[in-house]
Amino acid sequence: MPELPEVETIVRGLAGPLAGRAIERVEVLRPDLIDGEPADAFAAALPGRAIRSVTRRAKNTLMDLGGERLAVNLGMTGRLLLARPDEALPTHLGVRLHLSGGLELRYHDPRRFGRLWRMSDERWREWDAALGVEPLSPEFTVPRLWDGVKRSRVAIKTWLMDQRKVVGVGNIYASEALFRAGIDPRRPARRLRRYEVARLVDGVRTVLTEAIEHRGTTFLDYRDESGQPGAFARRLKVYDREGAPCTACGAPVRRIVQANRSSFFCDVCQH
DNA sequence: AACGCGCCCTGTCCGC
DNA sequence: TGCGGACAGGGCGCGT
């Protein structure tokens, strides 16, 4: 579900309410959501810690606990929800973090592809180093992307979704960025020309920035920390628009399958 | 070593 | 109405 704009929206929404709160009690209702240690060890380790800040790396939410971090990956259908402890419990509730001041942070996930885990500072450095460049950072440049694509034979759309190369771009925004750049998603990465890489840098930055401004894309399940959907879905130009007219030329948008995921594009506008 | 594929899981929708 | 199959914002681990 959530790509960079959705996670960024959630992180911005959680940062204020969670800053300075202590974790008082942890309930794990779905132990398979906890990675790296048994669920009871996870639940026992957190109480007494305080949340210093909430940030994002790639599609992950990170809570700085001082000396260690709590990381959350939402998978396809995960939600991080702020609630009062007496609010009705939804089905598929996975983890409850009871915080100081009568606030609760809930992790909710029907498909349970998401996960939560703790990371030491040392582990965090390794983990962070294995991830690719943040596309909204100054390091996301044409030379850097050019250097990355030129040795890869995979289709550019698949390449763009590889989190070891560029982070945060998932199935929706990969199609959208390539449409904006006018590049066919099937093109081998190393066949891109430098001017096309420049358009791609621009396309990725632009679509992610606009999507954040609209609080993300709700396709099916995505909700922010207050349970609200994002508004960017109606601004998508190709994703989930198979057969509908291209917004630029009117030709029907095509759907193909790449790496077992749907790709959408306009074969008139994208080469 | 890069790459492709199957799989993890539940819910929904569509065609028959 | 029921049922099977396809499909859904992700990511890991396997084999080649």
Tab-separated table of C-alpha atoms (C1' of nucleotides) in Angstrom:
chain	number	residue	atom	x	y	z
A	1	MET	CA	0.000	0.000	0.000
A	2	PRO	CA	1.966	2.875	1.225
A	3	GLU	CA	4.748	4.415	-0.753
A	4	LEU	CA	6.855	7.394	0.194
A	5	PRO	CA	4.071	10.040	0.118
A	6	GLU	CA	1.732	7.980	2.275
A	7	VAL	CA	4.400	7.158	4.862
A	8	GLU	CA	5.567	10.780	4.859
A	9	THR	CA	1.996	11.921	5.531
A	10	ILE	CA	1.668	9.518	8.458
A	11	VAL	CA	5.065	10.490	9.896
A	12	ARG	CA	4.212	14.194	9.776
A	13	GLY	CA	0.914	13.450	11.496
A	14	LEU	CA	2.502	11.354	14.229
A	15	ALA	CA	5.529	13.554	14.934
A	16	GLY	CA	3.753	16.144	17.080
A	17	PRO	CA	1.399	13.877	19.030
A	18	LEU	CA	4.066	11.256	19.784
A	19	ALA	CA	7.060	13.454	20.611
A	20	GLY	CA	8.037	13.085	24.245
A	21	ARG	CA	5.500	10.369	25.051
A	22	ALA	CA	6.591	7.424	27.119
A	23	ILE	CA	5.682	3.891	26.118
A	24	GLU	CA	3.884	2.476	29.155
A	25	ARG	CA	2.585	-0.888	27.974
A	26	VAL	CA	2.697	-2.944	24.785
A	27	GLU	CA	0.156	-5.528	23.660
A	28	VAL	CA	0.972	-7.740	20.709
A	29	LEU	CA	-2.189	-9.332	19.358
A	30	ARG	CA	-0.537	-10.767	16.237
A	31	PRO	CA	2.921	-12.085	17.137
A	32	ASP	CA	3.862	-12.772	13.512
A	33	LEU	CA	4.072	-9.008	12.952
A	34	ILE	CA	7.144	-8.725	15.156
A	35	ASP	CA	10.489	-9.218	13.457
A	36	GLY	CA	13.908	-9.953	14.906
A	37	GLU	CA	12.891	-11.317	18.301
A	38	PRO	CA	9.972	-13.104	19.957
A	39	ALA	CA	6.897	-10.930	20.376
A	40	ASP	CA	6.965	-11.148	24.163
A	41	ALA	CA	10.578	-9.959	24.247
A	42	PHE	CA	9.596	-7.053	22.005
A	43	ALA	CA	6.664	-6.170	24.246
A	44	ALA	CA	8.814	-6.373	27.364
A	45	ALA	CA	11.654	-4.255	25.987
A	46	LEU	CA	9.689	-1.114	25.115
A	47	PRO	CA	7.953	0.039	28.314
A	48	GLY	CA	9.908	2.795	30.045
A	49	ARG	CA	11.260	4.168	26.791
A	50	ALA	CA	10.252	7.582	25.467
A	51	ILE	CA	9.650	8.524	21.846
A	52	ARG	CA	12.039	11.356	21.046
A	53	SER	CA	11.077	11.857	17.418
A	54	VAL	CA	9.319	10.225	14.472
A	55	THR	CA	10.982	10.146	11.074
A	56	ARG	CA	10.827	8.313	7.768
A	57	ARG	CA	13.438	6.297	5.887
A	58	ALA	CA	12.282	4.803	2.586
A	59	LYS	CA	8.778	3.438	3.262
A	60	ASN	CA	9.469	2.901	6.954
A	61	THR	CA	8.356	4.859	9.987
A	62	LEU	CA	11.076	5.212	12.609
A	63	MET	CA	10.610	6.160	16.231
A	64	ASP	CA	13.800	7.277	17.973
A	65	LEU	CA	13.775	5.826	21.475
A	66	GLY	CA	17.277	6.978	22.431
A	67	GLY	CA	19.902	4.291	21.818
A	68	GLU	CA	17.503	2.253	19.755
A	69	ARG	CA	14.784	2.728	17.194
A	70	LEU	CA	11.365	1.249	16.687
A	71	ALA	CA	10.746	0.683	12.986
A	72	VAL	CA	7.434	0.008	11.258
A	73	ASN	CA	6.913	-1.159	7.690
A	74	LEU	CA	3.275	-1.068	6.643
A	75	GLY	CA	3.462	-3.705	3.921
A	76	MET	CA	0.399	-3.498	1.689
A	77	THR	CA	-2.401	-2.829	4.147
A	78	GLY	CA	-0.800	-1.625	7.372
A	79	ARG	CA	-2.074	1.407	9.275
A	80	LEU	CA	-0.619	3.363	12.164
A	81	LEU	CA	-3.523	4.922	14.012
A	82	LEU	CA	-3.734	7.325	16.926
A	83	ALA	CA	-6.549	6.428	19.298
A	84	ARG	CA	-7.789	6.782	22.829
A	85	PRO	CA	-7.511	3.453	24.647
A	86	ASP	CA	-11.287	3.202	25.145
A	87	GLU	CA	-12.078	3.517	21.425
A	88	ALA	CA	-13.594	0.407	19.859
A	89	LEU	CA	-11.032	-2.118	18.652
A	90	PRO	CA	-11.094	-2.796	14.912
A	91	THR	CA	-10.655	-6.280	13.500
A	92	HIS	CA	-7.113	-7.063	12.376
A	93	LEU	CA	-5.638	-4.958	15.158
A	94	GLY	CA	-2.066	-6.221	15.513
A	95	VAL	CA	-0.198	-4.163	18.117
A	96	ARG	CA	-1.204	-1.624	20.754
A	97	LEU	CA	1.311	0.810	22.195
A	98	HIS	CA	-0.151	2.426	25.299
A	99	LEU	CA	1.504	5.805	25.735
A	100	SER	CA	1.664	8.388	28.483
A	101	GLY	CA	-1.111	10.965	28.596
A	102	GLY	CA	-3.873	8.543	27.640
A	103	LEU	CA	-2.908	8.128	24.013
A	104	GLU	CA	-2.535	4.888	22.103
A	105	LEU	CA	-0.714	4.073	18.882
A	106	ARG	CA	-2.316	1.132	17.080
A	107	TYR	CA	-0.872	-1.011	14.325
A	108	HIS	CA	-3.617	-2.463	12.149
A	109	ASP	CA	-3.011	-4.775	9.178
A	110	PRO	CA	-5.484	-7.221	7.553
A	111	ARG	CA	-2.947	-8.963	5.325
A	112	ARG	CA	-0.104	-8.821	7.853
A	113	PHE	CA	2.585	-8.172	5.266
A	114	GLY	CA	3.829	-5.367	7.475
A	115	ARG	CA	6.118	-5.688	10.483
A	116	LEU	CA	7.539	-3.923	13.486
A	117	TRP	CA	11.028	-4.351	14.845
A	118	ARG	CA	13.612	-2.798	17.148
A	119	MET	CA	17.017	-1.734	15.937
A	120	SER	CA	20.148	-0.869	17.893
A	121	ASP	CA	22.072	2.161	16.647
A	122	GLU	CA	24.613	-0.174	15.095
A	123	ARG	CA	22.000	-2.268	13.358
A	124	TRP	CA	20.328	0.892	12.148
A	125	ARG	CA	23.514	2.042	10.438
A	126	GLU	CA	23.820	-1.241	8.505
A	127	TRP	CA	20.179	-1.254	7.596
A	128	ASP	CA	20.227	2.375	6.482
A	129	ALA	CA	23.365	1.839	4.409
A	130	ALA	CA	21.715	-0.998	2.457
A	131	LEU	CA	18.897	1.269	1.293
A	132	GLY	CA	19.072	3.453	-1.801
A	133	VAL	CA	18.938	7.199	-2.221
A	134	GLU	CA	16.020	9.259	-0.895
A	135	PRO	CA	14.371	10.730	-4.006
A	136	LEU	CA	13.468	14.017	-2.331
A	137	SER	CA	16.990	14.577	-0.999
A	138	PRO	CA	19.744	16.630	-2.663
A	139	GLU	CA	21.596	13.349	-3.313
A	140	PHE	CA	18.982	12.302	-5.865
A	141	THR	CA	20.774	13.738	-8.862
A	142	VAL	CA	21.057	12.960	-12.564
A	143	PRO	CA	24.670	11.720	-12.264
A	144	ARG	CA	23.739	9.409	-9.429
A	145	LEU	CA	20.730	7.934	-11.227
A	146	TRP	CA	22.677	7.672	-14.464
A	147	ASP	CA	25.398	5.778	-12.674
A	148	GLY	CA	22.808	3.425	-11.194
A	149	VAL	CA	20.855	2.598	-14.327
A	150	LYS	CA	23.680	2.162	-16.771
A	151	ARG	CA	24.748	-1.305	-15.686
A	152	SER	CA	21.299	-2.827	-15.196
A	153	ARG	CA	19.405	-4.808	-17.796
A	154	VAL	CA	16.106	-4.853	-15.893
A	155	ALA	CA	13.131	-2.867	-17.096
A	156	ILE	CA	13.324	0.697	-15.850
A	157	LYS	CA	10.011	0.396	-14.014
A	158	THR	CA	11.243	-2.626	-12.073
A	159	TRP	CA	14.567	-0.912	-11.446
A	160	LEU	CA	12.875	2.164	-10.043
A	161	MET	CA	11.023	0.041	-7.491
A	162	ASP	CA	14.200	-1.637	-6.196
A	163	GLN	CA	14.707	-0.151	-2.736
A	164	ARG	CA	18.466	-0.790	-2.883
A	165	LYS	CA	18.655	1.751	-5.706
A	166	VAL	CA	16.035	4.417	-5.033
A	167	VAL	CA	13.733	4.232	-2.028
A	168	GLY	CA	10.082	5.092	-1.597
A	169	VAL	CA	8.893	4.554	-5.153
A	170	GLY	CA	6.394	1.708	-5.342
A	171	ASN	CA	3.974	0.381	-7.904
A	172	ILE	CA	1.783	3.474	-8.222
A	173	TYR	CA	4.452	6.160	-8.360
A	174	ALA	CA	6.777	4.153	-10.611
A	175	SER	CA	4.104	4.148	-13.327
A	176	GLU	CA	3.230	7.786	-12.660
A	177	ALA	CA	6.845	9.005	-12.719
A	178	LEU	CA	7.560	7.185	-15.985
A	179	PHE	CA	4.467	8.711	-17.564
A	180	ARG	CA	5.611	12.179	-16.538
A	181	ALA	CA	9.071	11.424	-17.928
A	182	GLY	CA	7.659	10.045	-21.202
A	183	ILE	CA	9.560	6.774	-20.808
A	184	ASP	CA	8.201	3.312	-21.663
A	185	PRO	CA	8.279	1.177	-18.481
A	186	ARG	CA	9.625	-1.806	-20.469
A	187	ARG	CA	12.840	-0.098	-21.526
A	188	PRO	CA	15.969	-1.759	-20.150
A	189	ALA	CA	17.431	0.593	-17.539
A	190	ARG	CA	20.805	0.753	-19.262
A	191	ARG	CA	19.257	1.842	-22.542
A	192	LEU	CA	18.063	5.155	-21.153
A	193	ARG	CA	19.695	8.247	-22.562
A	194	ARG	CA	21.076	10.841	-20.206
A	195	TYR	CA	18.362	13.348	-21.079
A	196	GLU	CA	15.773	10.697	-20.261
A	197	VAL	CA	17.379	10.096	-16.884
A	198	ALA	CA	17.108	13.839	-16.297
A	199	ARG	CA	13.399	13.721	-17.102
A	200	LEU	CA	13.008	10.742	-14.776
A	201	VAL	CA	14.659	12.538	-11.857
A	202	ASP	CA	12.252	15.375	-12.454
A	203	GLY	CA	9.239	13.071	-12.855
A	204	VAL	CA	9.939	11.176	-9.643
A	205	ARG	CA	10.495	14.345	-7.619
A	206	THR	CA	7.449	16.067	-9.031
A	207	VAL	CA	4.972	13.255	-8.561
A	208	LEU	CA	6.119	12.444	-5.026
A	209	THR	CA	6.020	16.106	-4.013
A	210	GLU	CA	2.525	16.619	-5.434
A	211	ALA	CA	1.300	13.405	-3.826
A	212	ILE	CA	2.560	14.548	-0.409
A	213	GLU	CA	0.728	17.864	-0.908
A	214	HIS	CA	-2.467	15.838	-1.387
A	215	ARG	CA	-1.742	13.578	1.591
A	216	GLY	CA	-1.074	10.487	-0.523
A	217	THR	CA	-3.050	8.101	-2.696
A	218	THR	CA	-5.866	6.018	-1.295
A	219	PHE	CA	-6.284	3.200	-3.781
A	220	LEU	CA	-7.979	0.672	-1.511
A	221	ASP	CA	-6.779	0.606	2.054
A	222	TYR	CA	-4.482	3.493	2.808
A	223	ARG	CA	-5.446	5.776	5.699
A	224	ASP	CA	-3.394	8.324	7.609
A	225	GLU	CA	-2.840	8.320	11.376
A	226	SER	CA	-6.319	9.785	11.900
A	227	GLY	CA	-8.015	7.251	9.650
A	228	GLN	CA	-8.437	9.722	6.773
A	229	PRO	CA	-7.847	8.770	3.115
A	230	GLY	CA	-5.451	10.657	0.847
A	231	ALA	CA	-6.707	12.785	-2.041
A	232	PHE	CA	-4.162	12.068	-4.785
A	233	ALA	CA	-5.989	9.110	-6.402
A	234	ARG	CA	-8.062	11.318	-8.674
A	235	ARG	CA	-4.906	13.023	-9.908
A	236	LEU	CA	-3.265	9.799	-11.064
A	237	LYS	CA	-2.650	9.944	-14.795
A	238	VAL	CA	-2.148	6.258	-15.621
A	239	TYR	CA	-2.286	4.015	-12.540
A	240	ASP	CA	-5.496	1.942	-12.440
A	241	ARG	CA	-6.740	3.685	-15.591
A	242	GLU	CA	-6.547	0.779	-18.061
A	243	GLY	CA	-8.589	1.577	-21.160
A	244	ALA	CA	-9.339	5.145	-20.062
A	245	PRO	CA	-8.086	7.959	-22.306
A	246	CYS	CA	-4.584	9.275	-21.750
A	247	THR	CA	-4.851	12.747	-20.197
A	248	ALA	CA	-2.307	14.033	-22.721
A	249	CYS	CA	-3.261	12.404	-26.041
A	250	GLY	CA	-6.528	10.490	-25.560
A	251	ALA	CA	-5.150	7.081	-26.499
A	252	PRO	CA	-6.287	4.277	-24.180
A	253	VAL	CA	-4.024	3.665	-21.204
A	254	ARG	CA	-2.476	0.199	-21.335
A	255	ARG	CA	-1.898	-2.295	-18.550
A	256	ILE	CA	0.896	-4.863	-18.673
A	257	VAL	CA	2.471	-7.117	-16.033
A	258	GLN	CA	6.109	-6.662	-15.062
A	259	ALA	CA	7.757	-8.645	-12.269
A	260	ASN	CA	4.260	-9.847	-11.304
A	261	ARG	CA	2.989	-6.285	-10.773
A	262	SER	CA	0.678	-4.219	-12.954
A	263	SER	CA	2.231	-1.381	-14.927
A	264	PHE	CA	0.178	1.329	-16.602
A	265	PHE	CA	1.358	3.557	-19.414
A	266	CYS	CA	0.481	5.329	-22.641
A	267	ASP	CA	2.292	3.823	-25.603
A	268	VAL	CA	1.768	7.005	-27.616
A	269	CYS	CA	3.276	9.367	-25.022
A	270	GLN	CA	5.913	7.040	-23.593
A	271	HIS	CA	8.913	5.741	-25.500
B	1	DA	C1'	25.756	-11.078	-8.681
B	2	DA	C1'	21.968	-9.739	-10.857
B	3	DC	C1'	17.648	-11.157	-11.810
B	4	DG	C1'	13.064	-13.534	-11.847
B	5	DC	C1'	9.795	-15.914	-9.355
B	6	DG	C1'	6.982	-17.692	-5.686
B	7	DC	C1'	5.259	-16.721	-1.501
B	8	DC	C1'	3.601	-14.478	2.827
B	9	DC	C1'	-2.118	-13.181	3.937
B	10	DT	C1'	-7.012	-11.426	3.744
B	11	DG	C1'	-10.531	-9.101	1.277
B	12	DT	C1'	-13.020	-7.745	-2.771
B	13	DC	C1'	-14.705	-7.949	-7.218
B	14	DC	C1'	-16.004	-10.089	-11.539
B	15	DG	C1'	-17.493	-13.681	-14.661
B	16	DC	C1'	-19.893	-17.851	-15.030
C	1	DT	C1'	-26.544	-16.879	-4.536
C	2	DG	C1'	-22.380	-19.429	-4.875
C	3	DC	C1'	-17.782	-20.335	-6.302
C	4	DG	C1'	-13.271	-19.984	-8.389
C	5	DG	C1'	-9.849	-16.976	-10.075
C	6	DA	C1'	-7.624	-12.651	-10.445
C	7	DC	C1'	-5.943	-8.932	-8.210
C	8	DA	C1'	-4.499	-5.523	-4.478
C	9	DG	C1'	0.449	0.944	-2.315
C	10	DG	C1'	5.601	-4.572	-0.272
C	11	DG	C1'	9.462	-7.211	0.523
C	12	DC	C1'	12.039	-11.500	1.478
C	13	DG	C1'	14.329	-15.709	0.258
C	14	DC	C1'	15.189	-18.950	-3.052
C	15	DG	C1'	17.244	-20.903	-7.364
C	16	DT	C1'	19.797	-20.039	-11.558
